[in-house]
Coordinates of C-alpha atoms and ligand atoms in Angstrom, one line a residue:
M353 CA 4.0 1.1 29.3
S354 CA 1.7 2.4 26.6
M355 CA 1.5 0.8 23.4
T356 CA 3.1 3.8 21.9
E357 CA 6.2 3.3 23.9
E358 CA 6.2 -0.5 23.6
V359 CA 6.4 -0.6 19.9
A360 CA 8.8 2.4 19.5
G361 CA 11.1 0.3 21.7
Q362 CA 11.4 -2.3 18.8
V363 CA 11.7 0.3 16.2
H364 CA 13.9 -1.2 13.2
L365 CA 15.0 1.1 10.2
Y366 CA 17.7 1.8 7.9
P367 CA 18.6 5.2 6.3
G368 CA 16.7 6.1 3.2
I369 CA 14.2 3.3 4.0
A370 CA 10.5 3.6 2.5
D371 CA 7.1 2.1 3.6
T372 CA 5.2 2.2 0.3
H373 CA 1.6 1.4 2.0
T374 CA 0.4 2.4 5.6
H375 CA -3.0 3.4 6.9
L376 CA -2.0 6.1 9.6
I377 CA -5.6 6.6 11.0
L378 CA -5.8 3.0 11.6
W379 CA -2.5 3.1 14.1
Q380 CA -4.7 5.0 16.2
T381 CA -7.1 2.1 16.5
K382 CA -4.5 0.1 18.0
E383 CA -3.6 2.8 20.4
M384 CA -0.4 3.9 18.7
E385 CA -0.1 7.6 18.8
W386 CA 0.6 8.2 15.1
K387 CA 2.3 11.5 15.3
T388 CA 4.8 10.4 17.9
L389 CA 5.6 7.2 16.3
F390 CA 5.9 8.8 12.7
Q391 CA 8.5 11.3 14.3
T392 CA 10.3 8.3 15.5
C393 CA 10.3 6.9 12.2
V394 CA 11.9 10.1 10.6
E395 CA 14.4 10.0 13.2
G396 CA 15.3 6.5 12.5
G397 CA 15.9 7.2 8.8
L398 CA 12.5 6.7 7.2
E399 CA 12.8 8.8 3.8
L400 CA 9.0 8.3 2.6
A401 CA 5.8 6.6 3.3
L402 CA 2.5 6.4 1.7
D403 CA -0.7 6.8 3.3
V404 CA -3.3 4.8 1.4
G405 CA -7.0 5.7 1.6
T406 CA -9.9 3.2 1.6
N407 CA -12.9 5.9 1.5
T408 CA -13.3 9.3 0.5
D409 CA -14.9 10.5 3.8
T410 CA -11.4 10.2 5.6
F411 CA -9.3 12.1 2.6
Q412 CA -9.4 15.6 4.4
E413 CA -8.5 14.1 7.8
R414 CA -5.9 12.1 6.2
L415 CA -4.5 15.0 4.1
A416 CA -4.1 17.0 7.2
M417 CA -1.8 14.5 8.6
V418 CA 0.3 13.9 5.7
N419 CA 0.8 17.7 5.4
Q420 CA 2.6 17.6 8.8
F421 CA 5.5 15.5 7.4
D422 CA 7.6 15.9 4.5
Q423 CA 8.2 12.2 4.0
L424 CA 4.6 11.7 3.8
Y425 CA 2.6 10.9 0.6
I426 CA -1.0 10.2 0.0
T427 CA -3.6 8.4 -2.1
D428 CA -7.4 8.5 -2.5
G429 CA -9.6 5.7 -3.3
L430 CA -12.5 3.6 -2.4
S431 CA -11.4 0.1 -1.3
V432 CA -13.3 -3.1 -2.6
S433 CA -15.3 -3.2 0.6
K434 CA -17.4 -0.1 -0.4
S435 CA -18.9 -2.2 -3.2
E436 CA -21.4 -3.2 -0.6
L437 CA -22.7 0.3 -0.3
P438 CA -26.2 1.2 -1.7
Q439 CA -25.7 2.3 -5.4
E440 CA -26.6 5.9 -4.7
D441 CA -24.2 6.1 -1.9
L442 CA -21.5 4.7 -4.2
E443 CA -22.0 7.0 -7.0
R444 CA -21.8 10.1 -4.4
R445 CA -18.3 8.7 -3.1
L446 CA -17.3 8.3 -6.8
D447 CA -18.1 11.7 -7.5
E448 CA -16.4 13.0 -4.4
L449 CA -13.4 11.1 -5.4
E450 CA -13.3 12.6 -8.6
K451 CA -13.4 16.2 -7.1
Q452 CA -10.9 15.4 -4.4
V453 CA -8.4 14.4 -7.0
A454 CA -8.9 17.1 -9.2
A455 CA -8.2 19.4 -6.3
N456 CA -5.2 17.8 -5.1
V457 CA -3.6 16.5 -8.3
G458 CA -0.2 18.1 -8.9
G459 CA -0.1 19.6 -5.3
G460 CA 2.7 17.5 -4.4
K461 CA 1.2 15.1 -1.9
L462 CA -1.4 13.2 -3.9
V463 CA 0.3 10.5 -6.1
A464 CA -1.8 7.8 -6.6
V465 CA -5.8 6.4 -6.8
G466 CA -6.0 3.3 -4.3
E467 CA -6.4 1.0 -2.6
I468 CA -8.8 -0.3 -5.4
G469 CA -9.4 -3.6 -6.6
L470 CA -11.2 -7.1 -6.2
D471 CA -11.6 -9.5 -3.2
N472 CA -13.0 -13.2 -3.7
H473 CA -12.0 -13.9 0.1
F474 CA -14.8 -11.6 1.3
E475 CA -17.8 -11.2 -1.0
Y476 CA -18.5 -7.6 -0.2
G477 CA -21.3 -6.5 -3.0
G478 CA -20.6 -9.4 -5.1
V479 CA -18.1 -10.0 -8.2
E480 CA -20.3 -7.4 -10.4
R481 CA -20.3 -4.6 -8.1
Q482 CA -16.7 -4.9 -7.2
K483 CA -15.9 -4.9 -10.9
E484 CA -18.1 -1.8 -11.7
L485 CA -16.4 0.1 -8.6
F486 CA -12.7 -0.8 -9.9
A487 CA -13.4 -0.1 -13.4
A488 CA -14.8 3.6 -12.5
Q489 CA -11.8 4.1 -10.4
L490 CA -9.1 2.7 -13.1
D491 CA -11.1 5.4 -15.4
I492 CA -10.3 8.4 -12.8
A493 CA -6.7 7.2 -12.6
N494 CA -6.4 7.5 -16.2
Q495 CA -8.4 10.8 -16.4
F496 CA -6.1 12.5 -14.0
D497 CA -2.8 10.5 -15.3
L498 CA -2.0 9.0 -12.1
P499 CA -0.8 5.6 -11.0
V500 CA -3.1 2.9 -9.2
V501 CA -2.5 1.0 -5.8
I502 CA -4.1 -2.4 -6.3
H503 CA -5.7 -4.5 -3.7
T504 CA -6.5 -8.2 -5.1
R505 CA -7.2 -11.2 -3.0
E506 CA -8.0 -14.7 -4.4
A507 CA -8.9 -12.6 -7.7
D508 CA -5.7 -12.8 -9.9
P509 CA -7.3 -13.9 -13.1
D510 CA -10.0 -11.0 -13.1
T511 CA -7.7 -8.3 -11.4
Y512 CA -5.0 -9.1 -14.2
S513 CA -7.6 -8.9 -17.0
M514 CA -9.1 -5.5 -15.9
L515 CA -5.8 -4.1 -15.5
A516 CA -4.8 -5.2 -19.0
G517 CA -7.9 -4.1 -20.4
A518 CA -7.8 -0.6 -18.7
K519 CA -4.6 0.6 -20.9
L520 CA -3.3 2.3 -17.7
G521 CA -1.0 5.4 -18.6
R522 CA 1.1 5.2 -15.5
G523 CA 0.9 1.6 -14.1
G524 CA 0.7 1.2 -10.3
I525 CA 1.7 -1.0 -7.5
I526 CA 0.3 -4.6 -6.7
H527 CA 0.1 -4.1 -2.7
C528 CA 0.6 -6.9 -0.3
F529 CA 1.6 -9.2 -3.2
S530 CA 0.3 -12.6 -1.8
S531 CA 0.5 -14.8 -5.0
G532 CA 3.4 -16.6 -6.6
W533 CA 5.8 -15.9 -9.1
D534 CA 3.7 -16.7 -12.2
W535 CA 1.2 -14.1 -11.5
A536 CA 3.9 -11.6 -10.3
R537 CA 5.5 -11.9 -13.7
K538 CA 2.3 -11.2 -15.4
Y539 CA 1.8 -8.1 -13.5
L540 CA 5.3 -7.2 -14.1
D541 CA 4.7 -7.5 -17.8
L542 CA 1.9 -5.0 -17.3
G543 CA 4.4 -2.6 -16.0
F544 CA 3.6 -2.9 -12.3
C545 CA 5.6 -2.7 -9.4
I546 CA 5.4 -5.7 -6.9
S547 CA 5.0 -4.7 -3.1
F548 CA 5.5 -7.0 -0.5
S549 CA 4.4 -6.7 3.1
G550 CA 5.1 -8.4 6.5
N551 CA 3.3 -11.6 5.5
V552 CA 6.6 -12.4 3.4
T553 CA 8.1 -13.0 6.7
Y554 CA 5.7 -15.8 7.6
K555 CA 6.6 -19.5 7.6
K556 CA 3.8 -20.8 5.2
S557 CA 5.0 -17.9 2.6
E558 CA 7.1 -20.0 0.4
C559 CA 5.3 -18.9 -2.7
I560 CA 5.4 -15.4 -1.8
Q561 CA 9.1 -15.7 -0.7
E562 CA 10.2 -17.1 -4.3
A563 CA 8.4 -14.1 -5.9
A564 CA 10.2 -11.6 -3.5
A565 CA 13.5 -13.3 -4.4
K566 CA 12.9 -13.0 -8.3
V567 CA 11.3 -9.6 -8.8
P568 CA 13.5 -7.4 -11.0
Q569 CA 15.3 -4.8 -8.7
D570 CA 14.0 -1.8 -10.4
R571 CA 10.2 -3.1 -9.6
I572 CA 10.2 -4.3 -5.9
L573 CA 8.8 -2.3 -3.3
A574 CA 8.0 -3.1 0.5
E575 CA 5.1 -2.1 2.9
T576 CA 3.7 -2.6 6.3
D577 CA -0.1 -2.3 5.6
A578 CA 0.2 -1.0 9.1
P579 CA -1.5 -1.6 11.4
F580 CA -2.0 -5.3 9.7
L581 CA 0.6 -7.8 9.0
T582 CA 3.2 -7.4 11.6
P583 CA 6.7 -9.2 10.7
Q584 CA 7.1 -12.4 12.2
K585 CA 9.8 -11.1 14.9
V586 CA 7.3 -8.6 16.4
R587 CA 4.1 -10.3 15.7
K588 CA 2.8 -9.8 19.2
Y589 CA 2.3 -6.0 18.3
P590 CA 0.2 -4.1 15.8
N591 CA 2.2 -3.0 12.7
W592 CA 3.6 0.4 12.0
S593 CA 6.1 2.1 9.8
G594 CA 8.9 1.6 12.4
F595 CA 8.6 -2.1 12.0
I596 CA 9.5 -2.2 8.1
G597 CA 13.1 -2.8 8.6
Y598 CA 12.2 -6.4 9.7
T599 CA 10.6 -7.1 6.2
Y600 CA 13.6 -5.6 4.5
D601 CA 15.9 -8.1 6.2
C602 CA 13.8 -11.1 5.1
I603 CA 13.6 -9.8 1.5
A604 CA 17.0 -9.0 1.2
G605 CA 18.0 -12.3 2.7
L606 CA 16.0 -13.9 0.2
R607 CA 17.7 -11.8 -2.8
G608 CA 21.2 -12.3 -1.5
T609 CA 21.8 -8.5 -0.7
L610 CA 21.9 -6.3 2.1
P611 CA 18.8 -4.6 3.6
E612 CA 20.7 -1.2 3.5
E613 CA 21.1 -1.6 -0.5
L614 CA 17.5 -2.7 -0.9
A615 CA 16.2 0.3 1.0
V616 CA 18.0 2.6 -1.4
Q617 CA 16.6 0.6 -4.3
V618 CA 12.9 0.6 -3.2
T619 CA 13.0 4.1 -2.4
R620 CA 14.3 5.0 -5.8
N621 CA 11.6 2.7 -7.6
F622 CA 8.8 4.4 -5.6
K623 CA 10.1 7.9 -6.4
T624 CA 10.6 6.9 -10.1
L625 CA 6.8 5.5 -10.3
M626 CA 5.6 8.6 -8.6
R627 CA 7.6 10.9 -10.5
L628 CA 9.1 12.4 -7.3
P629 CA 12.6 14.1 -7.5
L630 CA 15.3 11.5 -6.9
Ligands
ZN1229 ZN1 -3.9 -1.3 2.9

């Protein structure tokens, strides 16, 4: 059996469910045929998914993919790992980002700038270069009145102070939230939504689970970050949007609600943030 068939056999979704962060082009690297599998998701009730960018040079390819399904939306951005590129190269890519955003904003598919942020787990180009790249993209989001999708790893104090200082018009999403409730509350105070990924289902995730239980219902989101962070129950496979139901089961359990109700709520939260028709 192919990997595509294997993972499709474990699909777990609810009607109207959303996956607020995935990387379709990376599904392919795990031998998962993205189009077949995304069609399986749509048939299983997936109402929307956000395909998140990490580099401008894949934007056109991703846009062509996203244009094949009404349920798909897209972001554009340079991830923190790009801060290790030579300065000239980085400047060229920032120009490219601005042009791509300008050409696609208001077109219905491009809804945010991201993923952008800071990462102290991996050094990449060092703290200062990471901050410069992050700041430049926060400016682009503000310039085009778009929300941001934030990656922050072992970097909450700096991420928080930069977001607070950026005076963002639209706020955004703290993606793959992996800190505790104290940080969640601070990001919530800045107007952000908090998105939980498959790592909330892991045994050693008590802090994340506490946050997932406490985030107000109009600010909670759920994502796969596929092909990474597969939920515990199907952890032997690479992740894809068809597994998002396992994460909803876990979060709904923590919140004392039903996954079906959480699905409706998350979809509404995402549409509100992205100004999509409800
Ligand atoms: Zn991601």
